[in-house]
PDB file of C-alpha atoms in Angstrom:
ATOM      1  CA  UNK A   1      86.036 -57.380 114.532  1.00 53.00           C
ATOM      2  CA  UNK A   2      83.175 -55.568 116.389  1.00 69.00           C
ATOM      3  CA  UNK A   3      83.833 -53.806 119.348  1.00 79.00           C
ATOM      4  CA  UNK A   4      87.197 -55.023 119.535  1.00 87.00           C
ATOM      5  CA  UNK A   5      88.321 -52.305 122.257  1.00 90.00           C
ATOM      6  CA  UNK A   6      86.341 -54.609 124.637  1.00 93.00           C
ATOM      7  CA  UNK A   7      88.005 -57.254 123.688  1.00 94.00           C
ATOM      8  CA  UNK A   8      90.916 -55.821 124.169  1.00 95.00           C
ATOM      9  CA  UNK A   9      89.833 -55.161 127.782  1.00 96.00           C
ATOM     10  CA  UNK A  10      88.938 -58.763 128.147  1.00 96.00           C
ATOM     11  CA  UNK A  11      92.109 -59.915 127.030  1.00 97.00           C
ATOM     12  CA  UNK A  12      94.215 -57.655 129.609  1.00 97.00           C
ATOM     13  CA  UNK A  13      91.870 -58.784 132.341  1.00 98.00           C
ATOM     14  CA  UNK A  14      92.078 -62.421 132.114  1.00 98.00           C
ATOM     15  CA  UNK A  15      95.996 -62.464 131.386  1.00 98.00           C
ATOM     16  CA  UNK A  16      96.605 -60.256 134.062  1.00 98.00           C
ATOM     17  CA  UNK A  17      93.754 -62.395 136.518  1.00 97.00           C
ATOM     18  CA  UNK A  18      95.698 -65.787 134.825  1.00 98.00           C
ATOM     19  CA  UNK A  19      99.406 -64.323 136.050  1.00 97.00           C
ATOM     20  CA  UNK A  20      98.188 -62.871 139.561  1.00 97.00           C
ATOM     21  CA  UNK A  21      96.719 -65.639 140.130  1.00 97.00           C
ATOM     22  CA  UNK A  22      99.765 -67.744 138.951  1.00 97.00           C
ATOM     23  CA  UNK A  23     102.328 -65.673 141.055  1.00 96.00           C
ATOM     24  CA  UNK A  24     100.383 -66.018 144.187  1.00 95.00           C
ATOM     25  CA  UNK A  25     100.263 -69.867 143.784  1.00 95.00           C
ATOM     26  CA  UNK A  26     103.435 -70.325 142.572  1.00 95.00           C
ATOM     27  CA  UNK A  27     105.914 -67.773 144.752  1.00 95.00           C
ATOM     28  CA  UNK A  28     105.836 -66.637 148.045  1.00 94.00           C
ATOM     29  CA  UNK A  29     105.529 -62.891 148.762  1.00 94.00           C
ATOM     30  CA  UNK A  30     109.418 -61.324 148.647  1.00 93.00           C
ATOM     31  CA  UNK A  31     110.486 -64.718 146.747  1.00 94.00           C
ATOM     32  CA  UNK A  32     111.976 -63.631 143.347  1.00 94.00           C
ATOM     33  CA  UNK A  33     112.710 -66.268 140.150  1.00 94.00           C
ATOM     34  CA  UNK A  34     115.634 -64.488 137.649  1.00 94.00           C
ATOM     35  CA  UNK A  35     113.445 -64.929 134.311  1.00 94.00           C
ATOM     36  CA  UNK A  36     116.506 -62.985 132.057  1.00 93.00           C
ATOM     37  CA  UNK A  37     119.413 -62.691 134.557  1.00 91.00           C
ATOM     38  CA  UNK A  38     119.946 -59.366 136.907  1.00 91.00           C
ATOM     39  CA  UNK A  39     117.417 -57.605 133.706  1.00 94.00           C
ATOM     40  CA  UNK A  40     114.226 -59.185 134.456  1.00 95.00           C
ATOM     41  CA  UNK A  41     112.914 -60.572 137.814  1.00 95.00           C
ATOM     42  CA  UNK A  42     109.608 -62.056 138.962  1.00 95.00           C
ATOM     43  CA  UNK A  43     109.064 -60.869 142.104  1.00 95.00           C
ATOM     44  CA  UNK A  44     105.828 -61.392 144.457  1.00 95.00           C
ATOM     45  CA  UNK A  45     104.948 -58.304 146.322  1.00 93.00           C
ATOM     46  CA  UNK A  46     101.553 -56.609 147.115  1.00 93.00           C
ATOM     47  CA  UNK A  47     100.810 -52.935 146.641  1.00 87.00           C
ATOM     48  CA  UNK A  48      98.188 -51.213 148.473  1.00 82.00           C
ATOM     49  CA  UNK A  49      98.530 -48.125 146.606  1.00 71.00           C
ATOM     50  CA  UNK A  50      98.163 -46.778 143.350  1.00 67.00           C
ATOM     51  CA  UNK A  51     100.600 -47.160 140.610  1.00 63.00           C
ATOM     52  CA  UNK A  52     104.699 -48.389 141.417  1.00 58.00           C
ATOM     53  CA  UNK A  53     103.950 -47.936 145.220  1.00 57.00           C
ATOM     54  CA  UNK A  54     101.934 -44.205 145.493  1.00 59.00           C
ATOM     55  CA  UNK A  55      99.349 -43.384 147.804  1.00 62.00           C
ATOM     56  CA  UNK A  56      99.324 -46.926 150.256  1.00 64.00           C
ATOM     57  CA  UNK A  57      96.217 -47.439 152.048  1.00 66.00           C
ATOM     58  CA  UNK A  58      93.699 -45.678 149.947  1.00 71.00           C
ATOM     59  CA  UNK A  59      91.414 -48.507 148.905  1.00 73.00           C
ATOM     60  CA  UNK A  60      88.304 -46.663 148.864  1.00 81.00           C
ATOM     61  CA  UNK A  61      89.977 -43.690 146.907  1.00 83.00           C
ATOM     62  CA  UNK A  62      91.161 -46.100 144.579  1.00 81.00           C
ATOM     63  CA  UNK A  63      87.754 -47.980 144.240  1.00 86.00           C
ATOM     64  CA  UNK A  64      85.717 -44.802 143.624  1.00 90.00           C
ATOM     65  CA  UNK A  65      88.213 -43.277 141.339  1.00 89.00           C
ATOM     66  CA  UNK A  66      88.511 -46.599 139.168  1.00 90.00           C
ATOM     67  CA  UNK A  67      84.298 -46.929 139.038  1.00 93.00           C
ATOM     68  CA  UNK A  68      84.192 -43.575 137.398  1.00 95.00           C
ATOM     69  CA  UNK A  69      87.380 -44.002 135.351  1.00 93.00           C
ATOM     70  CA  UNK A  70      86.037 -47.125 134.397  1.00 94.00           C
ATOM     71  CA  UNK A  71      82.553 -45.363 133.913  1.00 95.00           C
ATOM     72  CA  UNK A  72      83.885 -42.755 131.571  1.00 95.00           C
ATOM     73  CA  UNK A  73      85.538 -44.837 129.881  1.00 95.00           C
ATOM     74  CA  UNK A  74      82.625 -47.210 128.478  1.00 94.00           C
ATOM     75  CA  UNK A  75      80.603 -44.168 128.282  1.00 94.00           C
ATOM     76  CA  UNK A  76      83.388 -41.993 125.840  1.00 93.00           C
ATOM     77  CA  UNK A  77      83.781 -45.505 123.836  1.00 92.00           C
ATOM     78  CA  UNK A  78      79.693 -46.010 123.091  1.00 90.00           C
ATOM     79  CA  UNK A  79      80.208 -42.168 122.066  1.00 91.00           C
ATOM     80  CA  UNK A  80      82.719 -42.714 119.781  1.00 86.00           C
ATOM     81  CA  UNK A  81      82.349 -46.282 118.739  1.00 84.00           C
ATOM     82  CA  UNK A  82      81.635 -45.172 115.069  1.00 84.00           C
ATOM     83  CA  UNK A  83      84.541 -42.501 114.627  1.00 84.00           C
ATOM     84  CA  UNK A  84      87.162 -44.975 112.978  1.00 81.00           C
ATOM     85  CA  UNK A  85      89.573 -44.055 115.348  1.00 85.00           C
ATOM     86  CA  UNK A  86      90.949 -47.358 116.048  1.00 87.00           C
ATOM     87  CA  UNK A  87      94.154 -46.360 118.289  1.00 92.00           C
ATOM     88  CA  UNK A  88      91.916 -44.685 120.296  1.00 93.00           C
ATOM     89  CA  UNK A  89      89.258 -46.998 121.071  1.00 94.00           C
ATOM     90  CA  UNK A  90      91.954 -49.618 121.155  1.00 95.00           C
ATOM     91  CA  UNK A  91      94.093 -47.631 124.051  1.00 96.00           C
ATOM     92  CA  UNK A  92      90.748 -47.396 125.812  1.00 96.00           C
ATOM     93  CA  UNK A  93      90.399 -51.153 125.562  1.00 96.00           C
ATOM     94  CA  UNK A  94      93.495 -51.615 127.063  1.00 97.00           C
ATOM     95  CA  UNK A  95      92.943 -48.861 129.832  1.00 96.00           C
ATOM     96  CA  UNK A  96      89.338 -50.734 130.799  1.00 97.00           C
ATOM     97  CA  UNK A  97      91.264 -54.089 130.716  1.00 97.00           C
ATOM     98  CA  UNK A  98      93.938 -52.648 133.409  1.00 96.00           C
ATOM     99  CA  UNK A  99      91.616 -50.456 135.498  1.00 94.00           C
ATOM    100  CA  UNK A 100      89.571 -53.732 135.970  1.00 96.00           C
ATOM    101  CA  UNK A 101      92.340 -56.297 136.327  1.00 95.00           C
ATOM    102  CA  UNK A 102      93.238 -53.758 139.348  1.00 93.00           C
ATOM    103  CA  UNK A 103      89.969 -53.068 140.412  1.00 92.00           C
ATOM    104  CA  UNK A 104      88.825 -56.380 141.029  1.00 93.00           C
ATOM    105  CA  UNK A 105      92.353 -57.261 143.641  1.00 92.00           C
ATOM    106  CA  UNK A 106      91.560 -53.889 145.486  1.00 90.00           C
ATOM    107  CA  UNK A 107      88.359 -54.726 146.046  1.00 89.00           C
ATOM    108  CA  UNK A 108      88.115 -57.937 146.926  1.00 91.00           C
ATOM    109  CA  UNK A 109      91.626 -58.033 148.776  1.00 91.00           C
ATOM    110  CA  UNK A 110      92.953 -54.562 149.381  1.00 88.00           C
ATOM    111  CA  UNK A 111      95.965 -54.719 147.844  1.00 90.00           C
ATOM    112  CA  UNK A 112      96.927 -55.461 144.617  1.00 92.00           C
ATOM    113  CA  UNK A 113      99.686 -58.796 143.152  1.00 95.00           C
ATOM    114  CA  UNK A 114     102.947 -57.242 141.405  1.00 95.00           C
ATOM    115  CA  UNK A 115     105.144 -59.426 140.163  1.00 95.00           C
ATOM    116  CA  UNK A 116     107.511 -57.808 136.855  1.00 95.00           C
ATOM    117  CA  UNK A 117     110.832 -56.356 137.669  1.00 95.00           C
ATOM    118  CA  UNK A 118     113.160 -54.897 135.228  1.00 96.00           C
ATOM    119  CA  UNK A 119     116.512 -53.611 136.079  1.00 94.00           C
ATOM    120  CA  UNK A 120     118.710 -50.865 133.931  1.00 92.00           C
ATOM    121  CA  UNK A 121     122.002 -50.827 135.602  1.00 89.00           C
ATOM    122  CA  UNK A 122     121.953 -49.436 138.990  1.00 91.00           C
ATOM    123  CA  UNK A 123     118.259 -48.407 138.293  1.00 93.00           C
ATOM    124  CA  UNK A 124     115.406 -50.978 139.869  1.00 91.00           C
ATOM    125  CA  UNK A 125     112.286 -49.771 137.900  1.00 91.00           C
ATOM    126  CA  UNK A 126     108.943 -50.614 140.292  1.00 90.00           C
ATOM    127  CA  UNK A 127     107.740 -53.821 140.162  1.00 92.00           C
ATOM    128  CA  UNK A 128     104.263 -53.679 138.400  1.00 93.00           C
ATOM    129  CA  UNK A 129     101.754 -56.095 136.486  1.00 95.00           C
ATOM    130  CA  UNK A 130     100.190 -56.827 133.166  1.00 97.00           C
ATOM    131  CA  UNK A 131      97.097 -54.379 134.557  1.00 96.00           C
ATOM    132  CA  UNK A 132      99.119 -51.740 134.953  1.00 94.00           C
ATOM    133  CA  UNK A 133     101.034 -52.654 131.728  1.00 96.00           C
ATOM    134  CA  UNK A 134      97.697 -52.793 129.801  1.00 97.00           C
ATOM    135  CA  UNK A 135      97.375 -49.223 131.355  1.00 95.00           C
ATOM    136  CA  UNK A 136     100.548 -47.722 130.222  1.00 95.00           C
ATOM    137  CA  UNK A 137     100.408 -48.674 126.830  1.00 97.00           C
ATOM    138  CA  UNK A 138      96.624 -47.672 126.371  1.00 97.00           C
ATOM    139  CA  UNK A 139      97.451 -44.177 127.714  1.00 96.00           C
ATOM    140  CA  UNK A 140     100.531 -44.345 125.319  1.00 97.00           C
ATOM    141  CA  UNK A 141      98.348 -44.909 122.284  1.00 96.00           C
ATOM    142  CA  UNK A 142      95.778 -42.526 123.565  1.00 95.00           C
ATOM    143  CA  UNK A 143      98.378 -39.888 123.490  1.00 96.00           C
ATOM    144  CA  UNK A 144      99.712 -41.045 119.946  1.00 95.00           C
ATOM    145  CA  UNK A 145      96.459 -40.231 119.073  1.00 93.00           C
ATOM    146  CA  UNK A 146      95.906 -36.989 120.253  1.00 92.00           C
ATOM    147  CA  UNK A 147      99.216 -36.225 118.002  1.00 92.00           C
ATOM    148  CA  UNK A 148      97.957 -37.447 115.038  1.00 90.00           C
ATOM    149  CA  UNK A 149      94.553 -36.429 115.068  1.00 86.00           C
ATOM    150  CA  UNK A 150      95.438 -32.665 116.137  1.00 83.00           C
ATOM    151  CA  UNK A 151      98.577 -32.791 113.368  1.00 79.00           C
ATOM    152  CA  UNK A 152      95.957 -34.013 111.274  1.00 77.00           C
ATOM    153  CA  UNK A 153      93.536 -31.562 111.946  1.00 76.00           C
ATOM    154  CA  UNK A 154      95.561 -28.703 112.071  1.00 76.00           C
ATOM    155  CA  UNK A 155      97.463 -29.845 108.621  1.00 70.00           C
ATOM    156  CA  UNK A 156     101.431 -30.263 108.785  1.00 59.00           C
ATOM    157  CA  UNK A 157     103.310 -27.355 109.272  1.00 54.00           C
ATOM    158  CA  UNK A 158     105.727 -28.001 105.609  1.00 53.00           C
ATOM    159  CA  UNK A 159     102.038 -27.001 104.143  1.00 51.00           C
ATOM    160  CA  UNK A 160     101.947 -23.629 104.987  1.00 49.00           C
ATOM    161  CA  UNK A 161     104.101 -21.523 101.923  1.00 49.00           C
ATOM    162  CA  UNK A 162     104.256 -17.408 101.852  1.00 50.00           C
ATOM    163  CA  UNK A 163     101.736 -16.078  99.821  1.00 50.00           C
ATOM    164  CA  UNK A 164     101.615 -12.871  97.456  1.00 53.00           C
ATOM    165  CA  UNK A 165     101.540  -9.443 100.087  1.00 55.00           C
ATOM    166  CA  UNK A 166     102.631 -11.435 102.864  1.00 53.00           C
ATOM    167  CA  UNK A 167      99.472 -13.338 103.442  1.00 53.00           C
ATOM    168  CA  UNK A 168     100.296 -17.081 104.920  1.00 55.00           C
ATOM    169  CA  UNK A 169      98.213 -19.579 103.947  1.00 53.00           C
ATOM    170  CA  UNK A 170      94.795 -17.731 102.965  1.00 50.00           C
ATOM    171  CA  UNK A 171      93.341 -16.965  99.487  1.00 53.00           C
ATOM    172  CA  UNK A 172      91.899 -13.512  98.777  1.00 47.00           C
ATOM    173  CA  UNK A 173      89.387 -13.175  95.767  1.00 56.00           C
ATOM    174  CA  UNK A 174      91.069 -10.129  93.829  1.00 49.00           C
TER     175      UNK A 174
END
């Protein structure tokens, strides 16, 4: 499928647009629905910050950070479009998607819809959205790249074997 990174990003924005919007309409803020018990909650807040709750009350931070986030990334994907580096271009996709979804709440409300709540025990993870989920997982398959590609391009380590006079890994013409 061509350019299927911006796809990608479309998808994440109008699921995450689809289910803000939903929330809002459908739960007061503070109201919470049990969706899987005490493990998963739906719960309507609104963050004015950045990610799980940092930084409240930056909105124009957070606007000109996400334009040239958002910049950089179309830019780096034109660049690299042709690379066949799929898990890449498709954890950029989903980074775009996110950093938009966001984007558009901050700036046309200030604050942003969070709504998914999981709970581990004692432990009440921040409640987040499918933005910022979009955003985890694309910087999660970014980073799976960079492991490949630099395993790749440095060869695996098992490859390297001792060589006559000590010499690891490089031929001598004798």
């Amino acid at each position: 499928m061509k350019y299927y990174y911006y796809w990608l990003a479309v998808i994440v924005f109008v699921i995450d647009y689809v289910t803000k919007k939903w929330v809002e309409n459908s739960l007061t803020i503070g109201e919470t629905k049990h969706v899987l018990g005490e493990f998963f909650i739906l719960t309507s807040i609104r963050n004015k910050g950045a990610a799980f709750g940092i930084l409240q009350e930056q909105r124009i931070l957070f606007i000109l950070i996400t334009l040239v986030v958002v910049g950089g990334i179309v830019w780096y994907i034109t660049k690299n479009r042709h690379t066949g580096r799929g898990l890449l271009l498709g954890g950029l996709g989903l980074v775009l998607g996110g950093a938009l979804g966001n984007f558009l709440e901050r700036a046309l409300y200030g604050e942003v819809v969070d709504f998914l709540q999981f709970t581990f025990g004692s432990y009440v993870f921040p409640i987040f959205n499918i933005a910022d989920t979009g955003i985890c997982v694309g910087v999660g398959m970014i980073l799976l790249d960079t492991i490949l590609t630099t395993k790749q391009e440095n060869g695996d380590s098992n490859e390297r074997e001792d060589k006559p006079n000590g010499q690891q890994g490089h031929q001598f013409i004798q």
